[in-house]
Each structure stands twice: as C-alpha cells, then as structure tokens.
PDB file of C-alpha atoms in Angstrom:
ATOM      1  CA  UNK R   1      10.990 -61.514  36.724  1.00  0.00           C
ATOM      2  CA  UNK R   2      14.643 -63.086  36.325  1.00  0.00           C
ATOM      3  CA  UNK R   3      17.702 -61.135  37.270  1.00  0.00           C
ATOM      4  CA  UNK R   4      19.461 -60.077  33.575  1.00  0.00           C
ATOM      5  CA  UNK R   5      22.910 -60.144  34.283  1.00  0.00           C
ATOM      6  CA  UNK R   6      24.304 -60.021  30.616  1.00  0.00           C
ATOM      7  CA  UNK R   7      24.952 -63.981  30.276  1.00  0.00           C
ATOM      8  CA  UNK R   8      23.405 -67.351  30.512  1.00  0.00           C
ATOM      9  CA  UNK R   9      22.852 -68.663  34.108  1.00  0.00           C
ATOM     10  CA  UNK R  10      22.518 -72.435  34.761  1.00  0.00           C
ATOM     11  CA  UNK R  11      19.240 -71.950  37.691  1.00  0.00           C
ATOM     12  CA  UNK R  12      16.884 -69.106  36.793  1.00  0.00           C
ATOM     13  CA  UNK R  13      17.360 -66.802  39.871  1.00  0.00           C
ATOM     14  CA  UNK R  14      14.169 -64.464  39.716  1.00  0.00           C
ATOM     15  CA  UNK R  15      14.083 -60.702  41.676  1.00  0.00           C
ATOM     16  CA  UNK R  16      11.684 -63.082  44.469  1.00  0.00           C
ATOM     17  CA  UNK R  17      14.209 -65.829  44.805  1.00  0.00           C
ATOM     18  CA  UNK R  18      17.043 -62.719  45.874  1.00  0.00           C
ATOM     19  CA  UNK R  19      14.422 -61.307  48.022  1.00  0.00           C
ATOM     20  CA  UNK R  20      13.979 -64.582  49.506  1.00  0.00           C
ATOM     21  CA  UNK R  21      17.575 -65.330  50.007  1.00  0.00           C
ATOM     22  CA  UNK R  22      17.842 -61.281  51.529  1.00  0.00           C
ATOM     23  CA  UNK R  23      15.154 -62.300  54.092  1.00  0.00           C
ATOM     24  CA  UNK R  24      16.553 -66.192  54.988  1.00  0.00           C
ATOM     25  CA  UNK R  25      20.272 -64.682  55.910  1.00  0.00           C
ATOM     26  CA  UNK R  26      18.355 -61.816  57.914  1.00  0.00           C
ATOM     27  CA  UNK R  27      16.285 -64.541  59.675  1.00  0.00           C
ATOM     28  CA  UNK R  28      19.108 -66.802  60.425  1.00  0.00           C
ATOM     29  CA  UNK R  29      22.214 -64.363  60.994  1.00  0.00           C
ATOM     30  CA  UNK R  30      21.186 -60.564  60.933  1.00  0.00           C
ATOM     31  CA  UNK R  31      22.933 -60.032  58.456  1.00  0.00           C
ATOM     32  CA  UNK R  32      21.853 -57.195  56.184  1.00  0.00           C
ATOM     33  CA  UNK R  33      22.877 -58.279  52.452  1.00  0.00           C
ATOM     34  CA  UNK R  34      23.042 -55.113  50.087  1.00  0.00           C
ATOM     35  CA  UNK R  35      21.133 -55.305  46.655  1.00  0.00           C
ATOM     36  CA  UNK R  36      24.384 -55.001  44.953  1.00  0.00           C
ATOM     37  CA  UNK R  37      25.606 -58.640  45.708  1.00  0.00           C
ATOM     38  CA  UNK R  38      23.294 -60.352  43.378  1.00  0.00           C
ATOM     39  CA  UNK R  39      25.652 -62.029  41.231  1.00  0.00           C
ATOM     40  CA  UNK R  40      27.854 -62.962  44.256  1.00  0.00           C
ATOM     41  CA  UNK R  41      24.366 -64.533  46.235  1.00  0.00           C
ATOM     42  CA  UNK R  42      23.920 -66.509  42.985  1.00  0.00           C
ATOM     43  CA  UNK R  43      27.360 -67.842  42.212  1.00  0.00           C
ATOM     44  CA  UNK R  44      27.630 -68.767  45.784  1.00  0.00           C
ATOM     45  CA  UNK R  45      23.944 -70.292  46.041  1.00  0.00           C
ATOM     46  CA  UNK R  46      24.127 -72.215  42.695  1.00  0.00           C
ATOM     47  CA  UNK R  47      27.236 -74.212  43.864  1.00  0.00           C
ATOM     48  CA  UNK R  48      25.056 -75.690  46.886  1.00  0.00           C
ATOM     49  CA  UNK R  49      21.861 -76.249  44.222  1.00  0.00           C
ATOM     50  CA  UNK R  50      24.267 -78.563  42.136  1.00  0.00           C
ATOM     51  CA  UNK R  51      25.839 -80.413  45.320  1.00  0.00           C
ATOM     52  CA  UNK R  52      22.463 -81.180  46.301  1.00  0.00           C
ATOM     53  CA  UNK R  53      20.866 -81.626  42.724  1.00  0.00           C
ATOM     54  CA  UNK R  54      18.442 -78.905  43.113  1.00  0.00           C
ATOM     55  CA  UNK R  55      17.300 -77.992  39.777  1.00  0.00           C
ATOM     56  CA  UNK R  56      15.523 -74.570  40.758  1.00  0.00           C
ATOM     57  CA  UNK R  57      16.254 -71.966  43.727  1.00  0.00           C
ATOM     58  CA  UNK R  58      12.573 -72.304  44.972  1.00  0.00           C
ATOM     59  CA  UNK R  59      13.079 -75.566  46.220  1.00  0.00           C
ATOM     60  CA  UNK R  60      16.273 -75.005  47.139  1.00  0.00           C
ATOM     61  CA  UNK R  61      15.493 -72.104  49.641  1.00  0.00           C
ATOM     62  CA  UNK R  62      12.121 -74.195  50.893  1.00  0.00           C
ATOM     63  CA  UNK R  63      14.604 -77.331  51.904  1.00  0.00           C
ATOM     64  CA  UNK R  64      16.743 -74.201  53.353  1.00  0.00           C
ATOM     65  CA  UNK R  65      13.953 -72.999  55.679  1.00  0.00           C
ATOM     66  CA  UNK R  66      13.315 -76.477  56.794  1.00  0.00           C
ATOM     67  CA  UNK R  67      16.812 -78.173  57.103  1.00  0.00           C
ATOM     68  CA  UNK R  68      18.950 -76.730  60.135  1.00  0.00           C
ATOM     69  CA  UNK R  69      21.768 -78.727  58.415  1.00  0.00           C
ATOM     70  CA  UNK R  70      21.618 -76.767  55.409  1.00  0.00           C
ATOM     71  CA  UNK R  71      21.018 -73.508  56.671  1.00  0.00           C
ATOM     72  CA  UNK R  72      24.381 -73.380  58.054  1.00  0.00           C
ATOM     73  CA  UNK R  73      25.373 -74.154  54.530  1.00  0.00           C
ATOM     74  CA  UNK R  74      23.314 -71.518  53.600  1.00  0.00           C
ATOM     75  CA  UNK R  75      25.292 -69.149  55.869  1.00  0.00           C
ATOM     76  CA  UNK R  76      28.626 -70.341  55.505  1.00  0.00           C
ATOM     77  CA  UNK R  77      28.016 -69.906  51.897  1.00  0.00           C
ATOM     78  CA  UNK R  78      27.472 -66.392  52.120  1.00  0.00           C
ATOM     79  CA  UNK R  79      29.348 -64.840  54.637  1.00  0.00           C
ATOM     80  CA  UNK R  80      32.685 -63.540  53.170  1.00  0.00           C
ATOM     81  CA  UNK R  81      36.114 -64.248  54.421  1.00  0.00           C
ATOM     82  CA  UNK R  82      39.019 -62.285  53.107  1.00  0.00           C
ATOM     83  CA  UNK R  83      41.722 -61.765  55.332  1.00  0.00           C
ATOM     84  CA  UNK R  84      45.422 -61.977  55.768  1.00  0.00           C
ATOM     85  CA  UNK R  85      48.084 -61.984  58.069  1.00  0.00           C
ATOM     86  CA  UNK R  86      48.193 -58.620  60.370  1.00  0.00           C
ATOM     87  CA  UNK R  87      45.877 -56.725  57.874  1.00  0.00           C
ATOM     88  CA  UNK R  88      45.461 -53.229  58.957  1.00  0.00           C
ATOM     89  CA  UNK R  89      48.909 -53.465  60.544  1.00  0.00           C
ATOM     90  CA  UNK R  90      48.177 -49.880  62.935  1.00  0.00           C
ATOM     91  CA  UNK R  91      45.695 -52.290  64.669  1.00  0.00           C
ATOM     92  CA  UNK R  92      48.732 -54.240  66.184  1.00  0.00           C
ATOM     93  CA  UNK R  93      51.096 -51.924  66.529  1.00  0.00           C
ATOM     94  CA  UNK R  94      48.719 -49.638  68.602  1.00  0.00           C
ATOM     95  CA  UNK R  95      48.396 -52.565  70.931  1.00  0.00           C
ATOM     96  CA  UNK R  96      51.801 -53.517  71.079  1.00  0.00           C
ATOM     97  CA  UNK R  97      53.447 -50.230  71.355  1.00  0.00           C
ATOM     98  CA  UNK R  98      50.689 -48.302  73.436  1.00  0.00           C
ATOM     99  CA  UNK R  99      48.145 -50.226  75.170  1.00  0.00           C
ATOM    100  CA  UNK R 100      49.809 -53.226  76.176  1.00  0.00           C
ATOM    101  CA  UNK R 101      52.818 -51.508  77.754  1.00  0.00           C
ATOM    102  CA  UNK R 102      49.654 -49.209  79.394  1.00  0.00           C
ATOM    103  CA  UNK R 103      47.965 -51.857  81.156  1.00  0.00           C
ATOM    104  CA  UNK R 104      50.771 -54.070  82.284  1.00  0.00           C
ATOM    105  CA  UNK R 105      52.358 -50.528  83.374  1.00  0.00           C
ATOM    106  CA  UNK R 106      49.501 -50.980  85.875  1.00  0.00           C
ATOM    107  CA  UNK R 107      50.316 -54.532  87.478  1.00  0.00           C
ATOM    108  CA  UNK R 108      47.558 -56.379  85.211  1.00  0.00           C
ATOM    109  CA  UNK R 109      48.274 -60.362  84.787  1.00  0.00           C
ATOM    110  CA  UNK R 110      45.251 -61.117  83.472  1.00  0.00           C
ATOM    111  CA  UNK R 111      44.890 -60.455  79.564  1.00  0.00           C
ATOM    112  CA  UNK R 112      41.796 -61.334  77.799  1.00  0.00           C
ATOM    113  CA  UNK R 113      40.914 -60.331  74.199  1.00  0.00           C
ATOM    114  CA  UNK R 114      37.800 -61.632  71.698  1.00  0.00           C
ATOM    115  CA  UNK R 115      38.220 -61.537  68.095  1.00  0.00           C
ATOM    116  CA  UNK R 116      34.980 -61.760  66.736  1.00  0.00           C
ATOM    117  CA  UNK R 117      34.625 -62.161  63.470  1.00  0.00           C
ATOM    118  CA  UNK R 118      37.909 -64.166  63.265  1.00  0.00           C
ATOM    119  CA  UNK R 119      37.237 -65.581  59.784  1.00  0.00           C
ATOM    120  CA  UNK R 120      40.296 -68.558  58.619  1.00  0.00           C
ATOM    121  CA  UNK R 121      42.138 -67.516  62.042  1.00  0.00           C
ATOM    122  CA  UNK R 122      44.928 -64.888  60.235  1.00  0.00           C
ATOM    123  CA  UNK R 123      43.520 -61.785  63.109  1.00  0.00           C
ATOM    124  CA  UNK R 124      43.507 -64.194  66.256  1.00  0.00           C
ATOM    125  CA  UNK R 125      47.001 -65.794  65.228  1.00  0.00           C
ATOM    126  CA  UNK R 126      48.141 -62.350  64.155  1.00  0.00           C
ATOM    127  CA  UNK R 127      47.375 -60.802  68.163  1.00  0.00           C
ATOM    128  CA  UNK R 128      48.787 -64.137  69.782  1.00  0.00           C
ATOM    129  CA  UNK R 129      52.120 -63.260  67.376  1.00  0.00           C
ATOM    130  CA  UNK R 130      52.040 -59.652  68.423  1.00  0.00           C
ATOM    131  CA  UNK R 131      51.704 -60.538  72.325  1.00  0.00           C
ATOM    132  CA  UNK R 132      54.494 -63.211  72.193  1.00  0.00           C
ATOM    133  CA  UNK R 133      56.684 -60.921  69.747  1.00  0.00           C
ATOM    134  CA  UNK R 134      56.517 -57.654  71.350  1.00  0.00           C
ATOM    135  CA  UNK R 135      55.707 -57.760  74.875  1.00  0.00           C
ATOM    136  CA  UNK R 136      58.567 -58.726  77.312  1.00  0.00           C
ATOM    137  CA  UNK R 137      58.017 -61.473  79.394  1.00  0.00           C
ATOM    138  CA  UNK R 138      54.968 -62.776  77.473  1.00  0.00           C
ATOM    139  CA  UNK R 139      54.556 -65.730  78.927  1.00  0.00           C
ATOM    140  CA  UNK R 140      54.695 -64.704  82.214  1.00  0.00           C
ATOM    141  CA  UNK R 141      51.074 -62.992  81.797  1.00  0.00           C
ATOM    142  CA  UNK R 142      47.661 -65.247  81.671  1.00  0.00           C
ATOM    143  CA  UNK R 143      47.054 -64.339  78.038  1.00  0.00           C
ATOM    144  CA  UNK R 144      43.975 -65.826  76.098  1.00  0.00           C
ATOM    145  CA  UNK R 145      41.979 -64.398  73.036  1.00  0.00           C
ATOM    146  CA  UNK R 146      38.751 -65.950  72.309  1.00  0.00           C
ATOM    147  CA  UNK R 147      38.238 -66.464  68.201  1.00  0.00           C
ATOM    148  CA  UNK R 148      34.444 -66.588  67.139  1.00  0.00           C
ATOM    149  CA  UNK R 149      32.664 -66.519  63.886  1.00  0.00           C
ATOM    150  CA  UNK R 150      29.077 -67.185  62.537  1.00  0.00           C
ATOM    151  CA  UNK R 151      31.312 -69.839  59.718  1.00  0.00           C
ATOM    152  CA  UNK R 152      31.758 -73.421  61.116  1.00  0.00           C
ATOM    153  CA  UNK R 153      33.933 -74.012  57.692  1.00  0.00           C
ATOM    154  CA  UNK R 154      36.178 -71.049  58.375  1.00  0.00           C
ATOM    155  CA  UNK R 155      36.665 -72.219  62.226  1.00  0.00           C
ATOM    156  CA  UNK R 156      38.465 -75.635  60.639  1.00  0.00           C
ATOM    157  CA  UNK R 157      40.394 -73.895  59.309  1.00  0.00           C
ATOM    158  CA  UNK R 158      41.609 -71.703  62.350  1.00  0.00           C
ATOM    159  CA  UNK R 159      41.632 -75.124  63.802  1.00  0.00           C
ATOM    160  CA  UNK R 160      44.031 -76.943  61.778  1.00  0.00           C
ATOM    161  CA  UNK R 161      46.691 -73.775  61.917  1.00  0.00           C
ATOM    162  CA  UNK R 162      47.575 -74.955  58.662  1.00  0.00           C
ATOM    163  CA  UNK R 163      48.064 -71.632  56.066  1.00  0.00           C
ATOM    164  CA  UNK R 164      49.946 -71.072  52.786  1.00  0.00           C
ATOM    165  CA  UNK R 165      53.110 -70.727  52.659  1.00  0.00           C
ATOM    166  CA  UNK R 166      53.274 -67.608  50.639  1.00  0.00           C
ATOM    167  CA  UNK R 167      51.075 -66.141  53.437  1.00  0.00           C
ATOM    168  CA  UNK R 168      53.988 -66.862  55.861  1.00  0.00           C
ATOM    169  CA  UNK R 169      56.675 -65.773  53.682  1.00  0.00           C
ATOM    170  CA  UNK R 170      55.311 -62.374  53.401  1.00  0.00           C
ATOM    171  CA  UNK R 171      55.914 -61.685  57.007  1.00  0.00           C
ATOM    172  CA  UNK R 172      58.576 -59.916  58.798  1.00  0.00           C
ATOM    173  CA  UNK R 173      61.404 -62.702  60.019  1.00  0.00           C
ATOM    174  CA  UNK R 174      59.863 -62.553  63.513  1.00  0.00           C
ATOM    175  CA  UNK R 175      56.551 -63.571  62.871  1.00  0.00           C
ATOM    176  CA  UNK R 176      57.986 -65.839  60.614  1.00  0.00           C
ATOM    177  CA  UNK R 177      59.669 -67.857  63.393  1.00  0.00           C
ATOM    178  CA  UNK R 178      56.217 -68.708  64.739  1.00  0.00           C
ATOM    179  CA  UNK R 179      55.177 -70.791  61.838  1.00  0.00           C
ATOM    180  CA  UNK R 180      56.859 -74.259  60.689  1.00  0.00           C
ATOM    181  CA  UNK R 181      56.685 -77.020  58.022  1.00  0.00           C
ATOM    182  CA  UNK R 182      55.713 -80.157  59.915  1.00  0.00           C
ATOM    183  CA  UNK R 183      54.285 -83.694  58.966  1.00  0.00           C
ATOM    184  CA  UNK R 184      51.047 -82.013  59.060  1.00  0.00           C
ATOM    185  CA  UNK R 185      51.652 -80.114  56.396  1.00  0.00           C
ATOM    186  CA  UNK R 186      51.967 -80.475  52.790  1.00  0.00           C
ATOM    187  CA  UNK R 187      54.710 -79.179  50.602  1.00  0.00           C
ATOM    188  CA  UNK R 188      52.784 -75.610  50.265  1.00  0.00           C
ATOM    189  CA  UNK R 189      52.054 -75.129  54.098  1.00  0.00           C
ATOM    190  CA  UNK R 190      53.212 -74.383  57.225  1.00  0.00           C
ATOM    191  CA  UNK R 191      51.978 -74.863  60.599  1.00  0.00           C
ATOM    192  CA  UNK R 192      51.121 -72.094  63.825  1.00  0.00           C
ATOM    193  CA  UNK R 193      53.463 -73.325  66.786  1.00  0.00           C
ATOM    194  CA  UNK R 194      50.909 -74.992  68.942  1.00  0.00           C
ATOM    195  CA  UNK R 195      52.316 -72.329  71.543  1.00  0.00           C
ATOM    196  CA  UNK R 196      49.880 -70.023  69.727  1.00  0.00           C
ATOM    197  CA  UNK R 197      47.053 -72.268  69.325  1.00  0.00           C
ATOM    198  CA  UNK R 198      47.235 -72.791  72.995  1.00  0.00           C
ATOM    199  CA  UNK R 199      46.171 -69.437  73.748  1.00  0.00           C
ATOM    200  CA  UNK R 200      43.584 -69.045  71.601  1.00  0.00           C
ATOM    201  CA  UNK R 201      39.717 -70.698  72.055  1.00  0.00           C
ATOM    202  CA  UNK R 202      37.875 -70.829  68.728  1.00  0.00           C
ATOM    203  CA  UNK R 203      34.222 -71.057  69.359  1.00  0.00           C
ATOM    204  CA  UNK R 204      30.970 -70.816  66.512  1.00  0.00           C
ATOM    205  CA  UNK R 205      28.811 -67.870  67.041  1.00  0.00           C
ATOM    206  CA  UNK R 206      26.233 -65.705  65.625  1.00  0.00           C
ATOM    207  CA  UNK R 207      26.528 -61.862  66.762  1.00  0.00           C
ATOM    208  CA  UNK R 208      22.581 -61.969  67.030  1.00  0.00           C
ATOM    209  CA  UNK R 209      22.310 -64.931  69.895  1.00  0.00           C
ATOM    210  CA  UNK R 210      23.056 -65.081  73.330  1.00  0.00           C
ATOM    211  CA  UNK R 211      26.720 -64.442  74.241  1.00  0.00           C
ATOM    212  CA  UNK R 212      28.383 -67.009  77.022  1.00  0.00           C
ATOM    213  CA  UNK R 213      31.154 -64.484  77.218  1.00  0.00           C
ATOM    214  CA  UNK R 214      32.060 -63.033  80.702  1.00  0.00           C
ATOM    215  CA  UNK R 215      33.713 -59.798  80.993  1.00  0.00           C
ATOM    216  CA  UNK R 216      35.612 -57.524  81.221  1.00  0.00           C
ATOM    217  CA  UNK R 217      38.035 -57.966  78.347  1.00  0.00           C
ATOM    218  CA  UNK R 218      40.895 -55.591  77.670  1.00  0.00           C
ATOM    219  CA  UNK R 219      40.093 -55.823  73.487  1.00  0.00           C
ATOM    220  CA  UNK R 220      36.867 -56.399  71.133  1.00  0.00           C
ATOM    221  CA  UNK R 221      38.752 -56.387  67.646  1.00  0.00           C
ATOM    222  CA  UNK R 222      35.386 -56.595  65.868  1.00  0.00           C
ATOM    223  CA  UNK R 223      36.912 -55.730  61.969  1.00  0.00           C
ATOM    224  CA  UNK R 224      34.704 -55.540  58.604  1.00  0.00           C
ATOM    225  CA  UNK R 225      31.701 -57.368  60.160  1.00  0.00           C
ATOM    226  CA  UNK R 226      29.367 -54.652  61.971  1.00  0.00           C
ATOM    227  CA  UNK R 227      29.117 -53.182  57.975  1.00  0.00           C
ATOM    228  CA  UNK R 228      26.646 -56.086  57.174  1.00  0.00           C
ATOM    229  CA  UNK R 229      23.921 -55.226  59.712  1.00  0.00           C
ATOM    230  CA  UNK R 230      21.829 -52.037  59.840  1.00  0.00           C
ATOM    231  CA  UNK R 231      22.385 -49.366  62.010  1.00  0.00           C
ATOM    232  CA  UNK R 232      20.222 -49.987  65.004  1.00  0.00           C
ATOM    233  CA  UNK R 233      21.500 -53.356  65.057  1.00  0.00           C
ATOM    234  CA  UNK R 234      25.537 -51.863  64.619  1.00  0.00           C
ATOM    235  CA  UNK R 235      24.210 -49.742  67.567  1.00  0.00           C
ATOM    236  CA  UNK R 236      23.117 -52.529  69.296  1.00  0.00           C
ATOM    237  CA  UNK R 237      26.433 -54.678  68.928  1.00  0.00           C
ATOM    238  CA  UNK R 238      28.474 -51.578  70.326  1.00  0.00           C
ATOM    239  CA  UNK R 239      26.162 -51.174  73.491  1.00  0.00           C
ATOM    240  CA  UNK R 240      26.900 -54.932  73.878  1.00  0.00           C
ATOM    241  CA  UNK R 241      30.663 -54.662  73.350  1.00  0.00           C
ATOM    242  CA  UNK R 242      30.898 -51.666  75.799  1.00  0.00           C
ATOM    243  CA  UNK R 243      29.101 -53.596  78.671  1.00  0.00           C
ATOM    244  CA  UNK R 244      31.964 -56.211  77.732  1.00  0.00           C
ATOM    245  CA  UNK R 245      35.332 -54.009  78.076  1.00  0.00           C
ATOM    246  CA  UNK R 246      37.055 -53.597  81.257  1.00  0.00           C
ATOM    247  CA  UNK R 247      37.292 -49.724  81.959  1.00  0.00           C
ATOM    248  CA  UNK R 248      39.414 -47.802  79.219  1.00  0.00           C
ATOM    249  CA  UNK R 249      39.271 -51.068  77.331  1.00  0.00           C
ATOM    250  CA  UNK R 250      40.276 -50.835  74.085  1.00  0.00           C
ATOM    251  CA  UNK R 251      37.361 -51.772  70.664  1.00  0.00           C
ATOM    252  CA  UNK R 252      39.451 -52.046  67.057  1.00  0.00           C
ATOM    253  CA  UNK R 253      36.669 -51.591  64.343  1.00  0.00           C
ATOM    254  CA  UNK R 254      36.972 -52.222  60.767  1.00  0.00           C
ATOM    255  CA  UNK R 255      38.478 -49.418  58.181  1.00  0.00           C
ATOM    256  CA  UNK R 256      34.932 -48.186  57.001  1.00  0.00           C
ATOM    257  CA  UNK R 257      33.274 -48.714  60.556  1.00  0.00           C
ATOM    258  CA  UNK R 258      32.588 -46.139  62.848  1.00  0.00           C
ATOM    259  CA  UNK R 259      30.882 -45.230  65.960  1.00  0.00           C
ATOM    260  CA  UNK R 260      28.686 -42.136  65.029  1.00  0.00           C
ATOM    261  CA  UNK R 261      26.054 -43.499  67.375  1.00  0.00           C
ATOM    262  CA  UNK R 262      27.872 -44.594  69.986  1.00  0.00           C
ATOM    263  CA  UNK R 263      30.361 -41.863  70.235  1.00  0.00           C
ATOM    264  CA  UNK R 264      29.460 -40.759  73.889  1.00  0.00           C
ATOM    265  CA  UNK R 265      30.452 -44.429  75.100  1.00  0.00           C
ATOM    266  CA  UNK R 266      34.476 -44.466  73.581  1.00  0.00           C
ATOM    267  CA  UNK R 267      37.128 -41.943  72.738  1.00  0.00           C
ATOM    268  CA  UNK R 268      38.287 -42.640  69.305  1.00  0.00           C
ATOM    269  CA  UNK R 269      42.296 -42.665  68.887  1.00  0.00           C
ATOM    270  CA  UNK R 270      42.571 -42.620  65.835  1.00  0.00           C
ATOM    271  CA  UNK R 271      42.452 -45.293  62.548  1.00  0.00           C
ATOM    272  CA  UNK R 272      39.221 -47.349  63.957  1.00  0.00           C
ATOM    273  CA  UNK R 273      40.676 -47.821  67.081  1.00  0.00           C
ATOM    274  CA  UNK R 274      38.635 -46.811  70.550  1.00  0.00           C
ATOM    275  CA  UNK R 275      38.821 -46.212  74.442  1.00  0.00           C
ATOM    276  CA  UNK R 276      35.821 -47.146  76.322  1.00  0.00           C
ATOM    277  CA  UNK R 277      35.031 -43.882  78.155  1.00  0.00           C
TER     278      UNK R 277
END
C-alpha cells in the first residue's frame, strides 16, 4: 500500500518502506520515530534518493543497511535540529543566579558540564556566554562543557562558530559582545570569540553506545532529545545521567520531558530543571 498524502510524490513511499525506515533509525540510533512524521521521513529521505539517483526507497534503504557511509546520512537526515540562542531562558538563569553562585559558594574550581544533544552549537555557546557573563571571576575557574550529538553535519557547524547575524542581534547587548564579524565571516554572519570555543569540546555521539565520559559533572542539560526514545530507554538514559552527576548535581530536561520514573533519584526545582538526590 502507498502512503496517500493528498498530492503527487516523486518516489512511491509504501506503509513497508515507513516501517522500514521506523526500524533502520531504531537499529542505528534508538531513536523511536512516531507514526505521525510520515511526510517529514519522506521529504527528508527523498532528498538523499535524488543525490544518489535512487529511483525507488527499496533500494535506497537496502544500500542504507549496507553502507556505514550512508547510514549516517540516513541519521543526520532525520534527526531534527531547531534551536536558538538561550532557548528556554529559566534554564540559564537558574544556573547563573542559583547554582553556580551554590557551588563556587563551596570552594569548587573545577566546573564541568555536557550538553548532549547540542544540535548547531546555540545551547553549548549559550552556557559558555552565561558562565563568562554572569559569574565573577570566570576565568579564574577550570570551566569546560562537553557538546555531543548523534549529527556529524550539525557538529560543523558548532565547529565553525559561524551563526546568523539576526540570531546575534536578538540578544541582550552582553551576549552580544561575545560574537564578532571577522574575515571568516560573510556579510550575514558573525563569529563566537574563540574564548568560547576554547572551552567547549564538541564530540559525535549516539546516546545508545558506550560513553567515554568520566564523571562527576556539575550539569547534564539533556533538552528535547529523551522525547524520541521509549520509556524504558528514557529510563535508562536518566539512570545513566545520575551515575554521571557529582552529588546535588544539577540535570536540565527539555519542556515536555519529565522524570516520572526516575523521580526517587532527583528533586525537581521547578521548569525541567533537577537536583540529583
């Protein structure tokens, strides 16, 4: 059976062939993809069918499940990445006005945060802005944030430090101050200061493997990613994140993430943000 979708499609894309796609990014990332995102699977899919000249998705998804290459083209393809600049702005001010003055209250030096799920790079640049910005003395402290993500395309991009500069302009003037135009740049971007890039490690991964992370960390910011696996496997992330934090460590989920299962483990504070108990 093909999908109807109310209009003319370019590949037939048949019920099997989503199924098939549903299973391969399950296989290859653990990532549960909802029947609702048919049309986005296909409009995604059919722009690597005509890169490659595939004519049908059946061979497309066979040369998928046999090409390492182009499963991570497979992957990249549909894993989203919407983000800006200090999205969910509580996020940062929690850390800047409660639990950063907490820790270093206690004599800490050492500050080490993960962003997983970092996307283009906006949500590590935004924490290395908020940490310089905010906190006196900044670079006294050993401050780094590691930036991961399952997208290699999207970690170019954090890379580069090159963003829009409508992006920029939409900041407050002090956050603005850490961006400039440069030679890099063309005449609609601006740069990160590579103060900021400094301090941040950007690093491919996929939530499902092994992590070569050593603990503890002070903050797991782990925002609109846990909502595309299932719930043992959400569990299962959380368990690993706990074992992770230092103790009261602080986990920042996602607006429509919680920790039903894992309550026993944090103390929520409020707006996604938790306490490791």
């Amino acid at each position: 059976m093909v999908i109807e979708t109310g209009h003319r499609r370019e590949f037939d894309f048949s019920d099997e062939n989503f199924r098939h796609v549903r299973a391969l990014i399950n296989q290859l990332a653990g990532i549960t993809l909802s029947e609702r995102k048919t049309d986005m699977v296909y409009a995604r899919l059919a722009r690597r069918l005509r890169a490659l000249g595939y004519s049908d998705f059946d061979s497309y998804l066979a040369f998928v499940e046999n090409d390492e290459h182009e499963s991570v083209h497979f992957t990249n393809s549909l894993t989203t990445n919407l983000t800006h600049f200090f999205r969910e702005s509580h996020h940062f001010d929690y850390l800047a006005d409660v639990y950063f003055p907490e820790i270093l209250s206690q004599g800490k030096k050492r500050i080490r945060i993960w962003s997983a799920g970092c996307s283009t790079g906006e949500e590590p640049y935004s924490l290395a802005i908020t940490w310089r910005s905010r906190v006196k003395d900044a670079h006294r402290y050993d401050f780094k944030i590691l930036a991961t993500d399952l997208d290699t395309n999207v970690l170019d991009v954090c890379r580069q430090g090159l963003y829009a500069k409508d992006k920029v302009m939409q900041l407050d003037d002090e956050y603005q101050q850490w961006f400039r135009a440069t030679k890099r740049c063309n005449s609609q971007q601006m740069e990160v200061f590579p103060k900021l890039r400094e301090q941040i490690v950007f690093k491919q991964l996929n939530l499902m493997d092994e992590w070569p992370i050593k603990g503890p960390l002070d903050v797991i910011i782990c925002r609109n990613v846990l909502i595309y696996f299932d719930k043992p496997t959400q569990q299962k992330l959380v368990n690993r994140f706990a074992q992770l934090l230092s103790d009261r460590g602080c986990l920042i989920l996602g607006h429509s993430e919680n920790l039903s299962a894992n309550k026993n483990m944090f103390e929520s504070i409020g707006q996604t943000t938790f306490r490791k108990s």
